Short mmCIF file of C-alpha atoms and ligand atoms in Angstrom, two decimals:
data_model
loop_
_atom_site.label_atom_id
_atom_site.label_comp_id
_atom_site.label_asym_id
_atom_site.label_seq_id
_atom_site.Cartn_x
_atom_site.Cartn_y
_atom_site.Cartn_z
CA UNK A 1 213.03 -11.66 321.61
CA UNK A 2 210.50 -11.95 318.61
CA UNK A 3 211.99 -12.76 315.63
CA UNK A 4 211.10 -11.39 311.82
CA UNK A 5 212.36 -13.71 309.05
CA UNK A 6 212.53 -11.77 305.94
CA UNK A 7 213.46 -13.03 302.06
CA UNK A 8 214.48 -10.85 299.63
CA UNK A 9 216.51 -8.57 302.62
CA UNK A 10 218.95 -6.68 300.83
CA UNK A 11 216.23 -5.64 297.76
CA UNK A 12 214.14 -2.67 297.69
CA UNK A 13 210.55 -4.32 300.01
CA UNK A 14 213.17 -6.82 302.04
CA UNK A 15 215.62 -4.02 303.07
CA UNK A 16 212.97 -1.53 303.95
CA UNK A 17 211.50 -3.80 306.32
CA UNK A 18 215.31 -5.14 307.45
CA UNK A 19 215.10 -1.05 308.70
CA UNK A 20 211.36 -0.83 310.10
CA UNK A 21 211.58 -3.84 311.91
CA UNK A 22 214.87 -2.81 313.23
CA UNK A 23 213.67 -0.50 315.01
CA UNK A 24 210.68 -1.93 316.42
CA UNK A 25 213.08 -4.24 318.40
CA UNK A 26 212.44 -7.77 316.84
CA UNK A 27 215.59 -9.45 315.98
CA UNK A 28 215.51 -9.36 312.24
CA UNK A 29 217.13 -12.37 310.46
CA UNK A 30 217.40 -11.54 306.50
CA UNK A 31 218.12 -14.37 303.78
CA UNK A 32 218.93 -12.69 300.19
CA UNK A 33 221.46 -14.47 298.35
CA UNK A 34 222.23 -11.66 295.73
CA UNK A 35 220.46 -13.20 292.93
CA UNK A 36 219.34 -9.82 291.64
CA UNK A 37 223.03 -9.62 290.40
CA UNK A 38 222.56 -13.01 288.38
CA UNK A 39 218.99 -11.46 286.56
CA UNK A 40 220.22 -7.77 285.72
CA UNK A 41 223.99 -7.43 285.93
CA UNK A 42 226.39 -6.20 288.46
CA UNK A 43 224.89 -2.79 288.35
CA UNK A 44 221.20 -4.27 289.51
CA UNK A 45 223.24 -5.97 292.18
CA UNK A 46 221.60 -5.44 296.08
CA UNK A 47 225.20 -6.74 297.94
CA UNK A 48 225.53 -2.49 298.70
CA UNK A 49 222.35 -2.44 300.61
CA UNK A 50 222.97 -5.77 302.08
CA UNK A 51 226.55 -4.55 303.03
CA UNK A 52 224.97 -0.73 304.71
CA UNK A 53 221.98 -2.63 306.26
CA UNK A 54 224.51 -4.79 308.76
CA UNK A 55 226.82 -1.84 309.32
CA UNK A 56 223.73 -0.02 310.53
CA UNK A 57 221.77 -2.92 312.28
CA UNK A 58 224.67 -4.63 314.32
CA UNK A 59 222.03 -6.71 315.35
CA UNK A 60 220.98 -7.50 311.58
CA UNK A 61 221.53 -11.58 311.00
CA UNK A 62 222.03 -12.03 307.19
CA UNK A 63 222.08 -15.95 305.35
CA UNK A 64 223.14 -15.74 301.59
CA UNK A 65 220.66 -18.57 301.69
CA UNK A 66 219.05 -19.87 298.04
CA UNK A 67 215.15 -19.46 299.32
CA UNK A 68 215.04 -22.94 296.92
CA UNK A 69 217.27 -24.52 299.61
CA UNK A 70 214.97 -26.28 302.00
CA UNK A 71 217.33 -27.47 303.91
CA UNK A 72 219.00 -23.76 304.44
CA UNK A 73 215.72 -22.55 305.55
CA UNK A 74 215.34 -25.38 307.44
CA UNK A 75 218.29 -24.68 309.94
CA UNK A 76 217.06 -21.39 310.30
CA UNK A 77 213.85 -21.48 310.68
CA UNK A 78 214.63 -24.54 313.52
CA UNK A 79 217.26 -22.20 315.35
CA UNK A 80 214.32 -19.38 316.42
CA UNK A 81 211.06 -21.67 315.95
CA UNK A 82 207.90 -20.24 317.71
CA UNK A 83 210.08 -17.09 318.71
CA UNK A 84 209.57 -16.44 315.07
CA UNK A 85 206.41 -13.72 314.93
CA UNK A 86 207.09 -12.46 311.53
CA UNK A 87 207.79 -13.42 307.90
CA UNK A 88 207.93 -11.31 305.13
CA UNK A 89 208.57 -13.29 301.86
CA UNK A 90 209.72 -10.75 299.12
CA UNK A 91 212.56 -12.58 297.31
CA UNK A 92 212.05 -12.98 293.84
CA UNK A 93 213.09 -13.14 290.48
CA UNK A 94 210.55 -9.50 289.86
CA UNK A 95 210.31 -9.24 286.07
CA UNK A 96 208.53 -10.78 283.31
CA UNK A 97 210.86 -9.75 280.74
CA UNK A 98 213.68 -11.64 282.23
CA UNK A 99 211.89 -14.93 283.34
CA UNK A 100 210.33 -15.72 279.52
CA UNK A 101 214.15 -16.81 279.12
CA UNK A 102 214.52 -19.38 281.83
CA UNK A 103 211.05 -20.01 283.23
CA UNK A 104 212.50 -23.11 285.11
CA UNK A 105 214.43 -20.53 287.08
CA UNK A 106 211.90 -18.29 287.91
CA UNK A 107 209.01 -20.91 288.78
CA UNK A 108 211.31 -22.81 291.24
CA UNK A 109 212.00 -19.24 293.02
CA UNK A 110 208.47 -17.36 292.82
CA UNK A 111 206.77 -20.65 292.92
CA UNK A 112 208.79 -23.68 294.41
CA UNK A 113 210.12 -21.23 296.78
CA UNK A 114 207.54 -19.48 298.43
CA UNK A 115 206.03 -23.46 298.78
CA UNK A 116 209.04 -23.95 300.48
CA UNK A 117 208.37 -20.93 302.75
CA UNK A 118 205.51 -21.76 303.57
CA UNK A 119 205.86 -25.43 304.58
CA UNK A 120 208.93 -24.81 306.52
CA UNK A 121 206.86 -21.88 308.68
CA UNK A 122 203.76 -23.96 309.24
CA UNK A 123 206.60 -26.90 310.82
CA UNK A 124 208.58 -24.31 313.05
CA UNK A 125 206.22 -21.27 313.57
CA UNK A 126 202.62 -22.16 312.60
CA UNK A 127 201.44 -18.86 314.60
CA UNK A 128 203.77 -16.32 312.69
CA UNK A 129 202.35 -13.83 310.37
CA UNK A 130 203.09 -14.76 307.02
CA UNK A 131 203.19 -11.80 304.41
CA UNK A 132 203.69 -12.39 300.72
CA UNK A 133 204.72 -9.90 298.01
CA UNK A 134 202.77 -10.67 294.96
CA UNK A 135 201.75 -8.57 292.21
CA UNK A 136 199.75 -6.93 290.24
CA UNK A 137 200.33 -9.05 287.39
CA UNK A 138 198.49 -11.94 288.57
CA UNK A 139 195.59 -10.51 286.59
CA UNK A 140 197.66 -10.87 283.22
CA UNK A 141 196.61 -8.23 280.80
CA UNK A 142 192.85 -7.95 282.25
CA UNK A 143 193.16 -4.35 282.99
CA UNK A 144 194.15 -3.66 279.35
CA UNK A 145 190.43 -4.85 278.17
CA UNK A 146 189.02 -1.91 279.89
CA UNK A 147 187.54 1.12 277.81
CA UNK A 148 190.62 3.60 277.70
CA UNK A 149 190.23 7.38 276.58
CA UNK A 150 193.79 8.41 275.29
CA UNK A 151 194.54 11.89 276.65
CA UNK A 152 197.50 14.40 276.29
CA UNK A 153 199.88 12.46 278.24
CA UNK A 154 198.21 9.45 279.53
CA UNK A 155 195.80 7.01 278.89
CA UNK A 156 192.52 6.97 281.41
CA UNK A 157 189.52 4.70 282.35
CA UNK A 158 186.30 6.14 280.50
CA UNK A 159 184.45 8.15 283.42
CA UNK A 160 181.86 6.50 283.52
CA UNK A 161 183.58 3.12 284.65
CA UNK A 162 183.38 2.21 288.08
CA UNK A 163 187.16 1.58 288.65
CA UNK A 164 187.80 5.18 287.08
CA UNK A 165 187.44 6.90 290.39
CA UNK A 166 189.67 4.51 292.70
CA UNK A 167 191.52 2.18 290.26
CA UNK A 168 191.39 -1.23 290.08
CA UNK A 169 190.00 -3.58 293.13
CA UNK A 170 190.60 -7.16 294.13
CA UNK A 171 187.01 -8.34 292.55
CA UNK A 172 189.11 -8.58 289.02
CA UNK A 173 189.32 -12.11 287.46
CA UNK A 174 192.56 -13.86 287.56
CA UNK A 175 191.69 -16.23 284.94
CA UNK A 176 191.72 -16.25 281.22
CA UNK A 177 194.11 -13.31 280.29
CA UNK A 178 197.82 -13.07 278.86
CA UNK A 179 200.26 -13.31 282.23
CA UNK A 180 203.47 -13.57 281.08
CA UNK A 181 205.33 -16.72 282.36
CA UNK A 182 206.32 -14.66 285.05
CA UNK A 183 202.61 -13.52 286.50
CA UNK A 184 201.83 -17.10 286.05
CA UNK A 185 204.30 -18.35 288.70
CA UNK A 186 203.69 -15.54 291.01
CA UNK A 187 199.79 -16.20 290.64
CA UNK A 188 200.62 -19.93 291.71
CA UNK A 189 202.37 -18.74 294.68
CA UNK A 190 199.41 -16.27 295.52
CA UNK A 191 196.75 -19.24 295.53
CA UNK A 192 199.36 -20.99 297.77
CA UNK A 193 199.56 -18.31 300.30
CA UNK A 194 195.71 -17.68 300.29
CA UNK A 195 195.55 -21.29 300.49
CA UNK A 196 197.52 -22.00 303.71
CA UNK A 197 195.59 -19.65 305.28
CA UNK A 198 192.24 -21.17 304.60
CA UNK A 199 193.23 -24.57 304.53
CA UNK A 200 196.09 -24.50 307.53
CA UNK A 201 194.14 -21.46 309.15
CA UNK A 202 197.72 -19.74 308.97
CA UNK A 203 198.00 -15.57 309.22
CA UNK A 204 199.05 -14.83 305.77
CA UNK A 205 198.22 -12.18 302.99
CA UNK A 206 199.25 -11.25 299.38
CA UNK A 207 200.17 -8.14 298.72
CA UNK A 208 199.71 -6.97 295.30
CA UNK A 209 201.79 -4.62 294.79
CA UNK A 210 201.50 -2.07 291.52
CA UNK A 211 205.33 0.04 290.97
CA UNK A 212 206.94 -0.24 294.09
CA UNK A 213 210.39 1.92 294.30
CA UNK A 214 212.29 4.36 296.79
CA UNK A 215 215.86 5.44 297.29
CA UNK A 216 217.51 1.85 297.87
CA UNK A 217 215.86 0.67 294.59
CA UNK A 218 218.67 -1.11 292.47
CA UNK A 219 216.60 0.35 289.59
CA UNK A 220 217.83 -2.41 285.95
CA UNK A 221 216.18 -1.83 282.82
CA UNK A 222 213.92 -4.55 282.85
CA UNK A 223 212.52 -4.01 286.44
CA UNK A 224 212.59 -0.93 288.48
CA UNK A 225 210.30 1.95 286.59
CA UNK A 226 210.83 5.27 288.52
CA UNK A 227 214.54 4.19 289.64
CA UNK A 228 216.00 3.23 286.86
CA UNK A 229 214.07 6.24 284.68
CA UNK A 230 215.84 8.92 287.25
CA UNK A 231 219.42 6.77 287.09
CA UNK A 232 218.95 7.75 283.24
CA UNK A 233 217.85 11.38 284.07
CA UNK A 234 221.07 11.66 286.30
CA UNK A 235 223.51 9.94 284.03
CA UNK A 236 222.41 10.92 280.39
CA UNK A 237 222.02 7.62 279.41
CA UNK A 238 219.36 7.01 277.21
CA UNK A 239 216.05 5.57 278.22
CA UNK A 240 213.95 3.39 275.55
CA UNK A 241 210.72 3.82 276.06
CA UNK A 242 208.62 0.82 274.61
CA UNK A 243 204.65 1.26 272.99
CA UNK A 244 202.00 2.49 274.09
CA UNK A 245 203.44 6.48 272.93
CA UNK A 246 204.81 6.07 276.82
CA UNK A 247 201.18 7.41 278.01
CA UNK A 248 200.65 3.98 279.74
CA UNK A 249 199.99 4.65 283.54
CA UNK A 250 201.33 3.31 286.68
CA UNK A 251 200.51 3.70 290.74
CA UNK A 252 203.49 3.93 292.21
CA UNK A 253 204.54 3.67 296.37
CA UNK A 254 206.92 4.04 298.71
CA UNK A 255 208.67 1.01 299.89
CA UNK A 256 208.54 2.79 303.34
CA UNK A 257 204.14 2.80 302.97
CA UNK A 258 203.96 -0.45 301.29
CA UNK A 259 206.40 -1.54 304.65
CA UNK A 260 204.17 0.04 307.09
CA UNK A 261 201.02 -1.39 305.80
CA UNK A 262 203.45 -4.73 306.48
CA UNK A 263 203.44 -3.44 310.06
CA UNK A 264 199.64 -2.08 310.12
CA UNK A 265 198.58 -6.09 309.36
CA UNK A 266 200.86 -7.85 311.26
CA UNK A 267 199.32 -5.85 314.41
CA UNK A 268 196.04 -6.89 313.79
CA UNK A 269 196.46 -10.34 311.10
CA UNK A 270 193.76 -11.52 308.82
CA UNK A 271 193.79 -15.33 307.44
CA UNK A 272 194.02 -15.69 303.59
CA UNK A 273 193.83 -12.08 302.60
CA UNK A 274 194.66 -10.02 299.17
CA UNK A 275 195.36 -6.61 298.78
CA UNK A 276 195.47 -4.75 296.27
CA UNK A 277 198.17 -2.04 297.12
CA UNK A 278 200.66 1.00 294.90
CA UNK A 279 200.18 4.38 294.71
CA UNK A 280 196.56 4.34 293.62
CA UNK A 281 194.90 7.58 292.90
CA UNK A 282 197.35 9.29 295.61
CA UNK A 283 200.63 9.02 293.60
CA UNK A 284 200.43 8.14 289.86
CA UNK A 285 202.06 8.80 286.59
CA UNK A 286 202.38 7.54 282.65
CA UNK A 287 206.25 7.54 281.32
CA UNK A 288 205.70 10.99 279.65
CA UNK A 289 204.94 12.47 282.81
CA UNK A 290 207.75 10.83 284.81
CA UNK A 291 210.04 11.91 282.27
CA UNK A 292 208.90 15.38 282.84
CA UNK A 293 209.15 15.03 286.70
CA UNK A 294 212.80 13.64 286.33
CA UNK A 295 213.49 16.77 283.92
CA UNK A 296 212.10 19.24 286.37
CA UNK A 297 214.07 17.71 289.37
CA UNK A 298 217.16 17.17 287.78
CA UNK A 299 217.08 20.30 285.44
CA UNK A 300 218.18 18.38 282.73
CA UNK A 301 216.46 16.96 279.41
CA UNK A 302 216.28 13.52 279.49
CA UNK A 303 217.93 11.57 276.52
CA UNK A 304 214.81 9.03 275.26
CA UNK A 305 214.35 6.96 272.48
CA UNK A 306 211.00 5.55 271.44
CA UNK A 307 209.97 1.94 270.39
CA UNK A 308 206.60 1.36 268.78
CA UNK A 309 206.16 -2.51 269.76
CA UNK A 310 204.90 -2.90 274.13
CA UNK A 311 206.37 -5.37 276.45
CA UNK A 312 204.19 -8.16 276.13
CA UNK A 313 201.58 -8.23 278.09
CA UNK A 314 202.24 -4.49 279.51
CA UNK A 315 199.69 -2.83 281.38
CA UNK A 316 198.62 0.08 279.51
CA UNK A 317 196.32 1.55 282.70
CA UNK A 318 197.06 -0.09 286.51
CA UNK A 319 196.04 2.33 289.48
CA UNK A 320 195.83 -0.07 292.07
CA UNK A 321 192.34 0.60 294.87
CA UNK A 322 193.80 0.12 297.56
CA UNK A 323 189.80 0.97 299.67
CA UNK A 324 190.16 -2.94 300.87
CA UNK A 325 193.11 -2.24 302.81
CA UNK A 326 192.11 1.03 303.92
CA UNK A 327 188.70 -0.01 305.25
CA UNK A 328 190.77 -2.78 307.83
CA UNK A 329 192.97 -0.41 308.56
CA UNK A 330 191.94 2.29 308.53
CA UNK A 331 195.25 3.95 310.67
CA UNK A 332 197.22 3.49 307.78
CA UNK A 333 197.92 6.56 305.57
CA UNK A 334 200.67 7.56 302.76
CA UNK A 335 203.34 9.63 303.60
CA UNK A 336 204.90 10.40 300.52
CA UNK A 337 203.78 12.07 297.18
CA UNK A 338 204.86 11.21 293.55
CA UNK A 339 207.41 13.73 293.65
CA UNK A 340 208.50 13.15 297.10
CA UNK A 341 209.19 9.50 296.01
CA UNK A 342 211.29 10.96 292.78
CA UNK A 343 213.10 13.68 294.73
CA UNK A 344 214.11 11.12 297.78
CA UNK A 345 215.52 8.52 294.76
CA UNK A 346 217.24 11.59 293.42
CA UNK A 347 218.81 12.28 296.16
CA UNK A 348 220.08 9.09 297.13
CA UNK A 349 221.38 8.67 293.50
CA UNK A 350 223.69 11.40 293.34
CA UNK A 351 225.10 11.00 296.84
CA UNK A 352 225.53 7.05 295.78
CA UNK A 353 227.18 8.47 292.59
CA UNK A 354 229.20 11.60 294.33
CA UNK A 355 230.04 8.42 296.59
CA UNK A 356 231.27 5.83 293.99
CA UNK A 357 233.77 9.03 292.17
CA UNK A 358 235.34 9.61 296.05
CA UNK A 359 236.43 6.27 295.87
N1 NAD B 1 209.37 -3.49 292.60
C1 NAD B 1 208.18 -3.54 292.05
O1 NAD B 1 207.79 -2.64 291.32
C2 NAD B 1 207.26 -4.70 292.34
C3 NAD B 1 205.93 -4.60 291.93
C4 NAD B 1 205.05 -5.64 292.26
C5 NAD B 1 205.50 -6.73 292.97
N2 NAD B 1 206.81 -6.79 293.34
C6 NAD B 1 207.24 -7.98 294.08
O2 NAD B 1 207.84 -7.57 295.29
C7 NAD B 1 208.86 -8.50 295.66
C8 NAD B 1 210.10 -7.73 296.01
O3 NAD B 1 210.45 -6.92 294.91
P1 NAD B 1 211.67 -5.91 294.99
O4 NAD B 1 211.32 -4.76 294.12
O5 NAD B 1 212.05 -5.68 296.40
O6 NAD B 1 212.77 -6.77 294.24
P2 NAD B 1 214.34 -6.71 294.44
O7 NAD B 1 214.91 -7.37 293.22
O8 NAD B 1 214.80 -5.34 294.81
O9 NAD B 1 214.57 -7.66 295.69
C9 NAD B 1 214.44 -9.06 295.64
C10 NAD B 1 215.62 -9.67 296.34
O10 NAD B 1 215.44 -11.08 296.34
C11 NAD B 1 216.71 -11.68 296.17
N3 NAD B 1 216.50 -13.02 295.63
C12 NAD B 1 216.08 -13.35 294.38
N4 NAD B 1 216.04 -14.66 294.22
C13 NAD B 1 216.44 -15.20 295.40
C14 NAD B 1 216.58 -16.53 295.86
N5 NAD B 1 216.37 -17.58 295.06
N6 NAD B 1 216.98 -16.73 297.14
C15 NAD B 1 217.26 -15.68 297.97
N7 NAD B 1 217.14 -14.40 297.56
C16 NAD B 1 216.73 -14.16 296.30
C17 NAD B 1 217.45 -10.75 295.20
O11 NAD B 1 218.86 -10.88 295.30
C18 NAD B 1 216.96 -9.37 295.65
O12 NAD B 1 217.86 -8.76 296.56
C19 NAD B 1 208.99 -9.46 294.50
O13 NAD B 1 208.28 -10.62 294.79
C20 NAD B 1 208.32 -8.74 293.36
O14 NAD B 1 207.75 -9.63 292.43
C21 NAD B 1 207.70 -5.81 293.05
#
C-alpha cells in the first residue's frame, strides 16, 4: 500500500490532508507532537483533532515524534521506505510573533527540521513527492513597498500596478527586506527544498501559502487570522486589532483547496517548484471587513479594541497570484468563498463549544 508521511498531522494543513489522503486509500502515517500547545497555550492545543482524526481513520498511524528527532524519523521512515509515495511537511512553529522570543527554537524546527526531512526522505524514499508548506513571508515586508491607495475599508495596489489585478507572483525578490526571525528560518528551509530538487533531482515544491484557515483551525492570538477573529465573534471576547486602522488585506483559503492542490501536484510532480498560493483575488478581506462578516454571521457586534503600533514587519497588502499554479494545473479550482470559509469555521465553533458545555 502507498504510504503518505505527513508532519504537522493533527494542525490545520497536516490534518486536512490526514482526511484527503484517507480517503484516497494510501496508508497515512502522521507525526505531530503537540507542540502547538507549547507556542500558544492549552487552548491553541491540536491533541482534539489529533484525538477525532484516529477515531475516524482506524487506519490513521500517529508518532508524537519531535520532527528535530532524526533518529524518530529515522525508524519511521526505515519501517515503509520506497512504499513511501508521499510527504507533506507542514509542522511548524507558524508565527513570527512568537519565534522573536526563542529563535533557537523555531530555527531548529522550521529550519533544522525540514533539513532533517529532507535528508532522511532522499535515504529511504528518494522517489516520493516531497511537499513543503512555506510562506508568504519569505519575502519579508517587500509587498509593503508597493504604492498603496487607502480606501474605505482596505488598503489596495494603485491600478495601474501590474500585481493589482492578480496579486502578488513568485517573480518578487526574497532578498533585502525586514523578515522577521521567523520568515528568515522558513526562507532557509524554502531554498533547501528548492534545492534538493535541483541538486538531488528530488519531486519537491514550496508552497507559499498567504492566510490559510478552516473549521479544524486551533485559531491563538498570535497565529490563526479568520479563526481566532470568529472564536472572538462567538465568545465576546475582545479582539485587539493592531495598526494599520485594521484595513490591511489578506488572501485567505481553505485548508481543503490548499490540500487538493497537494493532491493536484503530487499526480503530476514538478522538481524544485514555488507557488505562490491563498485566496488570491477569489476570497479576500482586510480586518474591518472580516469583522463585519463575523458580525453578519454571528448576529452579534464584535467587542474590538484598536492599537495604533503594526506587528513588525506586517503585511499591510498580500493577495497571493496564484496564475503559476493554475497554468500547471489547470484542473484545479476553489471550492469555497470567503464567507463559505467563515460560515463552515462558525459552524464548527459552536458545535465544538455546544460540545465542550455537554461535557
Ligand atoms: N495557517 C496559516 O495561515 C499559514 C500561512 C502560511 C504558511 N503556513 C505554514 O503552514 C504550515 C502549517 O501551518 P498550520 O496552520 O497547519 O499550523 P498548525 O499550528 O495548525 O499546525 C502545525 C502542527 O505542527 C506541530 N508541530 C510543531 N512543531 C513540531 C515539531 N517540532 N515536531 C512535530 N510536530 C510539530 C504542531 O503541534 C501543530 O499541530 C506551517 O509551516 C506554517 O508556517 C501557515
Amino acid at each position: 500500500m502507498d504510504i503518505a508521511i505527513i508532519t504537522g498531522s493533527a494542525g490545520l494543513v497536516g490534518g486536512e490532508a490526514v482526511e484527503f489522503f484517507s480517503k484516497q486509500s494510501f496508508k497515512v502515517v502522521g507525526i505531530d507532537n503537540d507542540m502547538r500547545s507549547t507556542f500558544f497555550g492549552p487552548e491553541a492545543s491540536t491533541g482534539w483533532n489529533n484525538k477525532r482524526l484516529k477515531a475516524k481513520y482506524p487506519g490513521y498511524e500517529h508518532h508524537n515524534t519531535d520532527i528535530r528527532n532524526l533518529k524518530g524519523l529515522e525508524e519511521i521512515f526505515s519501517k515503509y521506505g520506497a512504499d513511501i509515495k508521499l510527504i507533506i511537511h507542514a509542522a511548524a512553529p507558524p508565527s513570527h510573533d512568537w519565534a522573536a522570543k526563542e529563535p533557537f527554537t523555531d530555527f531548529s524546527i522550521n529550519a533544522t527540521g525540514t533539513l532533517n526531512m529532507l535528508e532522511t526522505a532522499r535515504k529511504h524514499c528518494p522517489g516520493a513527492v516531497f511537499i513543503f508548506m512555506s510562506t508568504n513571508k519569505v519575502y519579508g515586508d517587500t509587498p509593503n513597498s508597493l504604492p498603496l491607495v487607502e480606501l474605505e475599508s482596505r488598503y489596495e495596489v494603485a491600478n495601474s500596478h501590474p500585481y493589482a489585478k492578480h496579486g502578488i507572483d513568485e517573480s518578487m525578490s526574497i532578498d533585502a527586506s525586514l523578515h522577521s526571525v521567523f520568515g528568515a528560518s522558513k526562507v532557509s528551509a524554502d531554498v533547501l527544498v528548492q534545492e534538493y530538487g535541483r541538486y538531488f533531482a528530488m519531486k519537491t515544491v514550496c508552497f507559499r501559502g498567504g492566510c490559510l484557515t478552516g473549521p479544524t483551525h486551533s485559531g491563538a492570538m498570535l497565529h490563526g487570522f479568520l479563526s481566532y477573529l470568529m472564536s472572538c465573534a462567538i465568545s465576546g471576547k475582545k479582539y485587539n486589532l493592531y495598526g494599520y486602522k485594521g484595513k490591511q488585506v489578506r488572501d485567505n483559503i481553505h485548508s481543503y483547496d490548499l490540500v487538493n492542490a497537494f493532491y493536484h501536484f503530487y499526480k503530476n510532480p514538478r522538481r524544485g517548484e514555488v507557488y505562490n498560493m491563498g485566496g488570491s483575488r477569489h476570497s479576500n478581506c482586510s480586518v474591518l471587513e472580516a469583522i463585519e462578516l463575523c458580525e453578519d454571521i454571528t448576529g452579534k457586534s464584535m467587542n474590538w479594541s484598536y492599537t495604533d503600533k503594526n506587528r513588525s514587519g506586517d503585511h499591510i497588502w498580500w493577495i497571493s497570484d496564484v496564475r503559476k499554479f493554475q497554468s500547471h494545473y489547470p484542473e484545479w479550482e476553489y471550492t469555497r468563498s470567503l464567507r463559505d470559509i467563515l460560515e463552515e469555521i462558525y459552524n464548527a465553533m459552536s458545535s465544538r463549544l455546544g460540545k465542550s458545555h455537554d461535557a
